[in-house]
mmCIF file of C-alpha atoms in Angstrom:
data_model
loop_
_atom_site.group_PDB
_atom_site.id
_atom_site.type_symbol
_atom_site.label_atom_id
_atom_site.label_comp_id
_atom_site.label_asym_id
_atom_site.label_seq_id
_atom_site.Cartn_x
_atom_site.Cartn_y
_atom_site.Cartn_z
ATOM 1 C CA MET A 18 -3.197 27.674 13.603
ATOM 2 C CA THR A 19 -0.304 25.859 11.992
ATOM 3 C CA ALA A 20 2.149 24.237 14.399
ATOM 4 C CA SER A 21 5.489 25.930 15.074
ATOM 5 C CA THR A 22 8.558 25.225 12.946
ATOM 6 C CA THR A 23 10.150 23.256 15.798
ATOM 7 C CA THR A 24 7.024 21.141 16.273
ATOM 8 C CA ILE A 25 6.793 20.395 12.571
ATOM 9 C CA TRP A 26 10.419 19.306 12.185
ATOM 10 C CA LEU A 27 10.383 17.329 15.414
ATOM 11 C CA ALA A 28 7.236 15.497 14.293
ATOM 12 C CA ILE A 29 8.791 14.776 10.884
ATOM 13 C CA LEU A 30 12.047 13.481 12.377
ATOM 14 C CA VAL A 31 10.578 11.351 15.162
ATOM 15 C CA GLY A 32 7.762 10.104 12.904
ATOM 16 C CA GLY A 33 10.355 9.212 10.264
ATOM 17 C CA VAL A 34 12.668 7.388 12.645
ATOM 18 C CA GLY A 35 9.750 5.472 14.160
ATOM 19 C CA THR A 36 8.440 4.550 10.727
ATOM 20 C CA TYR A 37 11.896 3.306 9.738
ATOM 21 C CA ALA A 38 11.963 1.133 12.857
ATOM 22 C CA ILE A 39 8.576 -0.328 11.905
ATOM 23 C CA ARG A 40 9.721 -1.036 8.350
ATOM 24 C CA GLY A 41 13.019 -2.531 9.415
ATOM 25 C CA SER A 42 11.709 -4.560 12.353
ATOM 26 C CA PHE A 43 11.478 -8.062 10.924
ATOM 27 C CA ILE A 44 13.898 -7.490 8.060
ATOM 28 C CA ALA A 45 16.565 -6.755 10.690
ATOM 29 C CA VAL A 46 15.892 -9.603 13.118
ATOM 30 C CA TYR A 47 14.985 -12.374 10.670
ATOM 31 C CA GLY A 48 17.527 -15.199 10.818
ATOM 32 C CA ARG A 49 18.912 -14.032 14.141
ATOM 33 C CA LEU A 50 15.649 -14.632 15.896
ATOM 34 C CA GLU A 51 13.696 -17.853 15.353
ATOM 35 C CA LEU A 52 10.084 -17.009 14.458
ATOM 36 C CA PRO A 53 7.450 -19.303 15.992
ATOM 37 C CA ALA A 54 6.085 -21.758 13.408
ATOM 38 C CA GLY A 55 2.599 -20.295 13.854
ATOM 39 C CA VAL A 56 3.814 -16.836 12.835
ATOM 40 C CA GLU A 57 5.673 -18.213 9.810
ATOM 41 C CA ASN A 58 2.485 -19.963 8.717
ATOM 42 C CA ALA A 59 0.358 -16.852 9.273
ATOM 43 C CA LEU A 60 2.654 -14.771 7.039
ATOM 44 C CA ARG A 61 1.400 -16.786 4.072
ATOM 45 C CA PHE A 62 -1.929 -14.973 4.389
ATOM 46 C CA VAL A 63 -0.592 -11.433 4.659
ATOM 47 C CA PRO A 64 -0.660 -10.586 0.932
ATOM 48 C CA ALA A 65 -4.259 -11.741 0.366
ATOM 49 C CA ALA A 66 -5.573 -10.077 3.540
ATOM 50 C CA VAL A 67 -3.718 -6.775 3.109
ATOM 51 C CA LEU A 68 -4.367 -6.430 -0.610
ATOM 52 C CA ALA A 69 -8.084 -7.078 -0.115
ATOM 53 C CA ALA A 70 -8.078 -4.518 2.720
ATOM 54 C CA LEU A 71 -6.526 -1.993 0.315
ATOM 55 C CA VAL A 72 -8.840 -2.768 -2.612
ATOM 56 C CA VAL A 73 -12.334 -3.515 -1.324
ATOM 57 C CA PRO A 74 -12.985 -0.196 0.487
ATOM 58 C CA GLU A 75 -11.942 1.646 -2.696
ATOM 59 C CA LEU A 76 -14.533 -0.259 -4.721
ATOM 60 C CA ALA A 77 -17.277 -0.242 -2.093
ATOM 61 C CA GLN A 78 -18.167 3.430 -2.462
ATOM 62 C CA VAL A 79 -21.390 5.264 -3.215
ATOM 63 C CA ASP A 80 -20.839 8.636 -4.905
ATOM 64 C CA GLY A 81 -17.261 8.756 -3.670
ATOM 65 C CA THR A 82 -18.211 8.036 -0.037
ATOM 66 C CA PRO A 83 -17.260 4.759 1.685
ATOM 67 C CA ILE A 84 -20.394 2.647 1.829
ATOM 68 C CA ALA A 85 -20.274 2.356 5.637
ATOM 69 C CA GLN A 86 -20.415 6.155 5.900
ATOM 70 C CA SER A 87 -23.004 6.807 3.193
ATOM 71 C CA GLY A 88 -25.766 7.259 5.780
ATOM 72 C CA LEU A 89 -28.125 5.172 3.626
ATOM 73 C CA PRO A 90 -30.109 2.218 5.015
ATOM 74 C CA PRO A 91 -28.087 -0.972 4.350
ATOM 75 C CA GLY A 92 -30.519 -2.232 1.687
ATOM 76 C CA ASP A 93 -30.426 1.008 -0.324
ATOM 77 C CA ALA A 94 -26.667 1.299 0.079
ATOM 78 C CA ILE A 95 -26.138 -2.187 -1.347
ATOM 79 C CA VAL A 96 -28.475 -1.557 -4.277
ATOM 80 C CA ARG A 97 -26.640 1.683 -5.066
ATOM 81 C CA LEU A 98 -23.310 -0.075 -4.681
ATOM 82 C CA LEU A 99 -24.216 -2.901 -7.054
ATOM 83 C CA ALA A 100 -25.140 -0.339 -9.697
ATOM 84 C CA SER A 101 -22.032 1.815 -9.181
ATOM 85 C CA ASP A 102 -19.527 2.367 -11.976
ATOM 86 C CA ARG A 103 -16.563 1.823 -9.682
ATOM 87 C CA LEU A 104 -17.658 -1.635 -8.578
ATOM 88 C CA LEU A 105 -18.533 -2.732 -12.112
ATOM 89 C CA ALA A 106 -15.230 -1.413 -13.442
ATOM 90 C CA GLY A 107 -13.449 -3.154 -10.579
ATOM 91 C CA LEU A 108 -15.123 -6.475 -11.344
ATOM 92 C CA LEU A 109 -14.178 -6.210 -15.020
ATOM 93 C CA ALA A 110 -10.620 -5.373 -13.963
ATOM 94 C CA ALA A 111 -10.585 -8.430 -11.684
ATOM 95 C CA VAL A 112 -11.494 -10.609 -14.655
ATOM 96 C CA ALA A 113 -8.699 -8.957 -16.631
ATOM 97 C CA ALA A 114 -6.295 -9.590 -13.754
ATOM 98 C CA TYR A 115 -7.296 -13.250 -13.634
ATOM 99 C CA VAL A 116 -6.944 -13.760 -17.387
ATOM 100 C CA THR A 117 -3.812 -11.696 -18.068
ATOM 101 C CA GLU A 118 -2.027 -11.730 -14.674
ATOM 102 C CA ASP A 119 -0.679 -8.363 -15.764
ATOM 103 C CA VAL A 120 -0.803 -5.110 -13.783
ATOM 104 C CA LEU A 121 -0.843 -2.783 -16.791
ATOM 105 C CA ALA A 122 -3.639 -4.708 -18.538
ATOM 106 C CA THR A 123 -5.675 -4.600 -15.328
ATOM 107 C CA ILE A 124 -5.234 -0.823 -15.049
ATOM 108 C CA VAL A 125 -6.159 -0.284 -18.701
ATOM 109 C CA VAL A 126 -9.314 -2.409 -18.456
ATOM 110 C CA GLY A 127 -10.386 -0.926 -15.115
ATOM 111 C CA MET A 128 -9.778 2.716 -16.067
ATOM 112 C CA GLY A 129 -11.257 2.177 -19.536
ATOM 113 C CA ALA A 130 -14.363 0.603 -18.027
ATOM 114 C CA LEU A 131 -14.772 3.419 -15.493
ATOM 115 C CA LEU A 132 -14.449 6.079 -18.195
ATOM 116 C CA ALA A 133 -16.814 4.230 -20.537
ATOM 117 C CA LEU A 134 -19.442 3.667 -17.830
ATOM 118 C CA GLY A 135 -19.180 7.313 -16.808
ATOM 119 C CA ALA A 136 -19.802 8.397 -20.399
ATOM 120 C CA LEU A 137 -22.936 6.260 -20.769
ATOM 121 C CA MET B 27 19.553 -13.858 -11.569
ATOM 122 C CA SER B 28 22.150 -11.136 -11.145
ATOM 123 C CA PHE B 29 21.370 -8.159 -8.962
ATOM 124 C CA LEU B 30 21.232 -5.810 -11.921
ATOM 125 C CA ALA B 31 19.024 -8.025 -14.069
ATOM 126 C CA ASP B 32 16.757 -8.472 -11.062
ATOM 127 C CA PHE B 33 16.679 -4.717 -10.480
ATOM 128 C CA ARG B 34 15.751 -4.023 -14.097
ATOM 129 C CA SER B 35 13.017 -6.621 -13.989
ATOM 130 C CA GLY B 36 11.569 -4.941 -10.895
ATOM 131 C CA THR B 37 11.750 -1.514 -12.501
ATOM 132 C CA ARG B 38 9.885 -2.766 -15.558
ATOM 133 C CA ASP B 39 7.102 -4.242 -13.450
ATOM 134 C CA THR B 40 6.727 -1.115 -11.358
ATOM 135 C CA ALA B 41 6.292 1.297 -14.289
ATOM 136 C CA PRO B 42 2.478 1.158 -14.403
ATOM 137 C CA VAL B 43 2.338 1.378 -10.610
ATOM 138 C CA VAL B 44 4.365 4.582 -10.642
ATOM 139 C CA LEU B 45 1.566 6.174 -12.694
ATOM 140 C CA GLY B 46 -0.907 5.297 -9.976
ATOM 141 C CA ILE B 47 0.923 7.157 -7.217
ATOM 142 C CA ILE B 48 1.238 10.438 -9.155
ATOM 143 C CA PRO B 49 -2.024 12.036 -7.974
ATOM 144 C CA PHE B 50 -1.357 10.905 -4.410
ATOM 145 C CA GLY B 51 2.153 12.409 -4.482
ATOM 146 C CA LEU B 52 0.867 15.702 -5.868
ATOM 147 C CA VAL B 53 -1.634 15.874 -3.026
ATOM 148 C CA ALA B 54 1.119 15.149 -0.483
ATOM 149 C CA GLY B 55 2.898 18.295 -1.683
ATOM 150 C CA ALA B 56 -0.115 20.521 -2.297
ATOM 151 C CA ALA B 57 -1.929 19.662 0.949
ATOM 152 C CA ALA B 58 1.173 20.454 2.997
ATOM 153 C CA VAL B 59 1.461 23.944 1.543
ATOM 154 C CA GLU B 60 -2.274 24.535 1.966
ATOM 155 C CA ALA B 61 -1.980 23.550 5.633
ATOM 156 C CA GLY B 62 0.710 26.196 6.141
ATOM 157 C CA LEU B 63 3.836 24.044 5.928
ATOM 158 C CA THR B 64 6.803 25.288 3.896
ATOM 159 C CA GLY B 65 7.927 23.562 0.718
ATOM 160 C CA GLY B 66 10.979 22.288 2.579
ATOM 161 C CA GLN B 67 8.808 20.774 5.295
ATOM 162 C CA ALA B 68 6.569 19.132 2.697
ATOM 163 C CA LEU B 69 9.599 17.546 1.052
ATOM 164 C CA GLY B 70 11.012 16.684 4.483
ATOM 165 C CA LEU B 71 7.879 14.668 5.188
ATOM 166 C CA SER B 72 8.113 12.876 1.848
ATOM 167 C CA VAL B 73 11.817 12.085 2.235
ATOM 168 C CA ILE B 74 11.987 11.305 5.949
ATOM 169 C CA VAL B 75 8.608 9.661 6.576
ATOM 170 C CA PHE B 76 7.912 8.535 2.981
ATOM 171 C CA ALA B 77 4.486 7.009 3.637
ATOM 172 C CA GLY B 78 1.541 8.693 1.933
ATOM 173 C CA ALA B 79 -1.439 8.021 4.182
ATOM 174 C CA SER B 80 0.494 8.938 7.327
ATOM 175 C CA GLN B 81 1.862 12.078 5.664
ATOM 176 C CA LEU B 82 -1.625 13.333 4.836
ATOM 177 C CA ALA B 83 -2.820 12.686 8.380
ATOM 178 C CA ALA B 84 0.259 14.444 9.809
ATOM 179 C CA ILE B 85 -0.259 17.439 7.508
ATOM 180 C CA ASP B 86 -3.843 17.730 8.675
ATOM 181 C CA LEU B 87 -2.820 17.636 12.345
ATOM 182 C CA LEU B 88 0.119 20.015 11.940
ATOM 183 C CA GLY B 89 -2.148 22.465 10.126
ATOM 184 C CA ASP B 90 -4.407 22.452 13.190
ATOM 185 C CA GLY B 91 -1.468 23.013 15.520
ATOM 186 C CA ALA B 92 -1.617 19.578 17.152
ATOM 187 C CA PRO B 93 1.130 18.667 19.675
ATOM 188 C CA VAL B 94 4.155 16.650 18.536
ATOM 189 C CA ALA B 95 3.143 13.522 20.457
ATOM 190 C CA VAL B 96 -0.239 13.369 18.723
ATOM 191 C CA VAL B 97 1.272 13.826 15.267
ATOM 192 C CA VAL B 98 3.998 11.233 15.844
ATOM 193 C CA GLY B 99 1.549 8.773 17.415
ATOM 194 C CA THR B 100 -0.790 9.109 14.444
ATOM 195 C CA ILE B 101 2.036 8.598 11.938
ATOM 196 C CA LEU B 102 3.189 5.457 13.727
ATOM 197 C CA VAL B 103 -0.266 3.930 14.121
ATOM 198 C CA ILE B 104 -1.046 4.433 10.435
ATOM 199 C CA ASN B 105 2.297 2.904 9.456
ATOM 200 C CA LEU B 106 2.009 -0.046 11.817
ATOM 201 C CA ARG B 107 0.666 -2.203 8.985
ATOM 202 C CA MET B 108 4.200 -2.249 7.595
ATOM 203 C CA VAL B 109 5.263 -4.550 10.428
ATOM 204 C CA MET B 110 3.338 -7.216 8.517
ATOM 205 C CA TYR B 111 5.111 -6.326 5.285
ATOM 206 C CA SER B 112 8.473 -6.427 7.025
ATOM 207 C CA ALA B 113 7.770 -9.874 8.462
ATOM 208 C CA SER B 114 6.363 -11.155 5.203
ATOM 209 C CA ILE B 115 9.233 -9.973 3.026
ATOM 210 C CA ALA B 116 12.053 -10.724 5.495
ATOM 211 C CA PRO B 117 12.602 -14.397 4.554
ATOM 212 C CA HIS B 118 12.923 -13.456 0.876
ATOM 213 C CA VAL B 119 15.664 -10.891 1.427
ATOM 214 C CA ALA B 120 17.387 -12.648 4.345
ATOM 215 C CA ARG B 121 20.551 -13.460 2.401
ATOM 216 C CA ALA B 122 21.071 -9.950 1.027
ATOM 217 C CA ARG B 123 23.844 -7.663 2.210
ATOM 218 C CA ARG B 124 23.161 -5.606 5.245
ATOM 219 C CA ARG B 125 23.308 -2.250 3.490
ATOM 220 C CA TRP B 126 20.757 -3.372 0.882
ATOM 221 C CA LYS B 127 18.463 -4.536 3.645
ATOM 222 C CA ALA B 128 18.889 -1.217 5.453
ATOM 223 C CA LEU B 129 18.031 0.651 2.250
ATOM 224 C CA GLY B 130 15.205 -1.760 1.475
ATOM 225 C CA ALA B 131 13.623 -1.163 4.883
ATOM 226 C CA TYR B 132 13.577 2.593 4.258
ATOM 227 C CA LEU B 133 11.933 2.086 0.866
ATOM 228 C CA LEU B 134 9.203 -0.318 2.040
ATOM 229 C CA THR B 135 5.754 0.717 0.758
ATOM 230 C CA ASP B 136 2.412 -0.945 0.034
ATOM 231 C CA GLN B 137 3.262 -1.020 -3.660
ATOM 232 C CA ALA B 138 6.845 -2.296 -3.493
ATOM 233 C CA TYR B 139 5.785 -4.931 -0.988
ATOM 234 C CA ALA B 140 2.836 -6.140 -3.050
ATOM 235 C CA LEU B 141 4.758 -6.259 -6.335
ATOM 236 C CA SER B 142 7.741 -8.060 -4.823
ATOM 237 C CA LEU B 143 5.764 -10.615 -2.846
ATOM 238 C CA ALA B 144 3.844 -11.527 -6.007
ATOM 239 C CA LYS B 145 7.193 -12.068 -7.730
ATOM 240 C CA PHE B 146 8.793 -13.945 -4.838
ATOM 241 C CA ARG B 147 5.844 -16.315 -4.675
ATOM 242 C CA SER B 148 6.094 -17.205 -8.352
ATOM 243 C CA ALA B 149 9.851 -16.945 -8.944
ATOM 244 C CA GLU B 150 12.007 -18.366 -6.176
ATOM 245 C CA THR B 151 15.187 -17.015 -7.757
ATOM 246 C CA ALA B 152 14.244 -13.337 -7.531
ATOM 247 C CA GLY B 153 16.221 -11.514 -4.849
ATOM 248 C CA ILE B 154 16.459 -8.145 -3.161
ATOM 249 C CA GLY B 155 17.526 -6.633 -6.493
ATOM 250 C CA TYR B 156 13.993 -7.119 -7.757
ATOM 251 C CA TYR B 157 12.533 -5.557 -4.644
ATOM 252 C CA LEU B 158 14.822 -2.515 -4.870
ATOM 253 C CA GLY B 159 13.988 -2.271 -8.564
ATOM 254 C CA THR B 160 10.328 -1.825 -7.664
ATOM 255 C CA ALA B 161 10.986 0.436 -4.677
ATOM 256 C CA VAL B 162 13.444 2.991 -6.084
ATOM 257 C CA PRO B 163 11.283 4.303 -8.971
ATOM 258 C CA LEU B 164 8.379 4.690 -6.541
ATOM 259 C CA TRP B 165 10.600 6.746 -4.237
ATOM 260 C CA VAL B 166 11.843 8.960 -7.059
ATOM 261 C CA CYS B 167 8.319 9.539 -8.370
ATOM 262 C CA TRP B 168 7.034 10.297 -4.873
ATOM 263 C CA GLN B 169 9.676 12.991 -4.303
ATOM 264 C CA LEU B 170 9.213 14.566 -7.745
ATOM 265 C CA CYS B 171 5.438 14.634 -7.322
ATOM 266 C CA THR B 172 5.752 16.184 -3.867
ATOM 267 C CA VAL B 173 7.876 19.011 -5.286
ATOM 268 C CA LEU B 174 5.471 19.416 -8.185
ATOM 269 C CA GLY B 175 2.539 19.472 -5.792
ATOM 270 C CA VAL B 176 4.250 22.167 -3.706
ATOM 271 C CA VAL B 177 5.016 24.318 -6.746
ATOM 272 C CA VAL B 178 1.936 24.001 -8.947
ATOM 273 C CA GLY B 179 -0.637 22.294 -6.685
ATOM 274 C CA ALA B 180 -2.474 19.038 -7.322
ATOM 275 C CA ARG B 181 -3.818 19.509 -10.812
ATOM 276 C CA VAL B 182 -4.923 16.310 -12.469
ATOM 277 C CA PRO B 183 -7.380 16.493 -15.385
ATOM 278 C CA PRO B 184 -10.781 16.022 -13.696
ATOM 279 C CA TRP B 185 -12.048 13.618 -16.367
ATOM 280 C CA LEU B 186 -9.135 11.248 -15.777
ATOM 281 C CA PRO B 187 -9.858 9.034 -12.747
ATOM 282 C CA LEU B 188 -6.164 8.560 -11.915
ATOM 283 C CA ASP B 189 -7.005 7.892 -8.273
ATOM 284 C CA PHE B 190 -8.569 4.638 -9.462
ATOM 285 C CA ALA B 191 -5.227 3.365 -10.778
ATOM 286 C CA LEU B 192 -3.816 2.484 -7.368
ATOM 287 C CA PRO B 193 -6.681 0.224 -6.242
ATOM 288 C CA LEU B 194 -6.434 -1.441 -9.658
ATOM 289 C CA VAL B 195 -2.751 -2.172 -9.055
ATOM 290 C CA PHE B 196 -3.566 -3.827 -5.748
ATOM 291 C CA LEU B 197 -6.434 -5.699 -7.404
ATOM 292 C CA ALA B 198 -4.119 -7.038 -10.101
ATOM 293 C CA LEU B 199 -1.836 -8.405 -7.360
ATOM 294 C CA LEU B 200 -4.693 -9.608 -5.151
ATOM 295 C CA VAL B 201 -6.224 -11.928 -7.748
ATOM 296 C CA PRO B 202 -3.188 -14.254 -8.094
ATOM 297 C CA ALA B 203 -2.551 -14.046 -4.316
ATOM 298 C CA VAL B 204 -5.851 -15.857 -3.762
ATOM 299 C CA ASP B 205 -5.004 -19.415 -4.748
ATOM 300 C CA ASP B 206 -6.862 -21.626 -2.256
ATOM 301 C CA TRP B 207 -9.743 -21.572 0.234
ATOM 302 C CA ALA B 208 -7.602 -20.238 3.066
ATOM 303 C CA THR B 209 -6.164 -17.278 1.135
ATOM 304 C CA GLY B 210 -9.700 -16.683 -0.183
ATOM 305 C CA MET B 211 -11.062 -16.426 3.350
ATOM 306 C CA ALA B 212 -8.171 -14.148 4.324
ATOM 307 C CA ALA B 213 -9.078 -11.811 1.446
ATOM 308 C CA LEU B 214 -12.837 -12.003 2.072
ATOM 309 C CA LEU B 215 -12.592 -11.203 5.774
ATOM 310 C CA GLY B 216 -9.779 -8.665 5.358
ATOM 311 C CA GLY B 217 -11.617 -6.791 2.620
ATOM 312 C CA THR B 218 -15.075 -6.913 4.198
ATOM 313 C CA LEU B 219 -14.014 -5.937 7.683
ATOM 314 C CA THR B 220 -11.889 -3.025 6.477
ATOM 315 C CA THR B 221 -14.830 -1.778 4.425
ATOM 316 C CA VAL B 222 -17.246 -1.988 7.343
ATOM 317 C CA ALA B 223 -14.787 -0.502 9.861
ATOM 318 C CA VAL B 224 -13.763 2.394 7.624
ATOM 319 C CA GLY B 225 -14.948 4.918 10.242
ATOM 320 C CA LEU B 226 -12.378 3.845 12.844
ATOM 321 C CA PRO B 227 -9.995 6.674 13.814
ATOM 322 C CA TYR B 228 -6.350 6.914 12.694
ATOM 323 C CA GLU B 229 -6.957 4.711 9.666
ATOM 324 C CA LEU B 230 -7.105 1.738 12.007
ATOM 325 C CA ALA B 231 -9.591 -0.061 9.761
ATOM 326 C CA LEU B 232 -6.822 -1.350 7.496
ATOM 327 C CA PRO B 233 -4.549 -2.938 10.094
ATOM 328 C CA VAL B 234 -7.520 -4.326 12.040
ATOM 329 C CA GLY B 235 -9.107 -5.733 8.890
ATOM 330 C CA ALA B 236 -5.829 -7.181 7.654
ATOM 331 C CA VAL B 237 -5.014 -8.905 10.954
ATOM 332 C CA VAL B 238 -8.490 -10.447 11.163
ATOM 333 C CA GLY B 239 -8.079 -11.537 7.528
ATOM 334 C CA VAL B 240 -4.781 -13.238 8.313
ATOM 335 C CA LEU B 241 -6.372 -15.005 11.300
ATOM 336 C CA ALA B 242 -9.275 -16.122 9.092
ATOM 337 C CA GLY B 243 -6.737 -17.607 6.705
ATOM 338 C CA VAL B 244 -4.954 -19.444 9.506
ATOM 339 C CA VAL B 245 -8.212 -20.833 10.923
ATOM 340 C CA THR B 246 -9.494 -21.933 7.521
ATOM 341 C CA ASP B 247 -6.161 -23.556 6.744
ATOM 342 C CA ALA B 248 -6.208 -25.448 10.036
ATOM 343 C CA ALA B 249 -9.847 -26.512 9.570
ATOM 344 C CA LEU B 250 -9.089 -27.890 6.108
ATOM 345 C CA GLY B 251 -5.957 -29.628 7.323
ATOM 346 C CA GLY B 252 -3.753 -27.484 5.100
ATOM 347 C CA GLU B 253 -5.032 -29.088 1.915
ATOM 348 C CA PRO B 254 -5.127 -26.888 -1.167
ATOM 349 C CA ALA B 255 -8.509 -26.319 -2.793
#
């Protein structure tokens, strides 16, 4: 059964305030608080690590299921993955991203490739 | 660059990204109504929490009548990754006025972070105006799509794989972010581990994968003596 009105609004408000605190954390304290040099250095790797964490699971799917949950033996899963439209389209889009360094061009190539491969 | 010119430049760059969040925003509205929330509550989630993955998880839990503590805990765990964004973007907006920083914190998303960091890395002069220029259109689109999702449901033409647009955006930003061995290792480990750990509860795979990726970058950097490839 759906939660009560009070529960829903309380969850929204507290969840929202907490999320704002998370978002604001370092933006608020930076400059007032000296970050350890090790942390400053580590921040350099945040974009590459996070972006890969956002992208790779979206490409590594078999029939719309994340590869780790496909239930297939690892060998079969990898074979299916290597032949999947999404991964191929993603690789073509990566080439486009490298050559053009443009978000729109990457989207056009990736979506175009996925549609074209699906139509084959 | 002036604030306004910066803002416009950010808005231009975010236009294709806005397209990518449309289906996600529609689902945020439609799923809420399907779970038994009111339209006002759906919009409340989008305005007050404003973080897609955590909204969908919260909707699911609220629909099942979960207690407040569980819903809030889930929202916060899923959004914990944004601590990294906050830390990463903080030096670039440090000189901005307080009210812009306060607004910027509220508007922080995967997309605005990724777009702005790419810009800040290549153009030292870009300021918080650019960041807000990327963030505001995403916010507006998110709210409009939520309302649309509430009213008409999540109807995207089935032949159009719009859900693929968002990963492509992140891919377009990932490629230039990998510029030496250390960032390469960060991406390799971050991407692989998240993919393997995708079954972890509360969407923990992403923060776990990302943190291990960052550590891999640090270790590789130290092993190579900080020399670029």
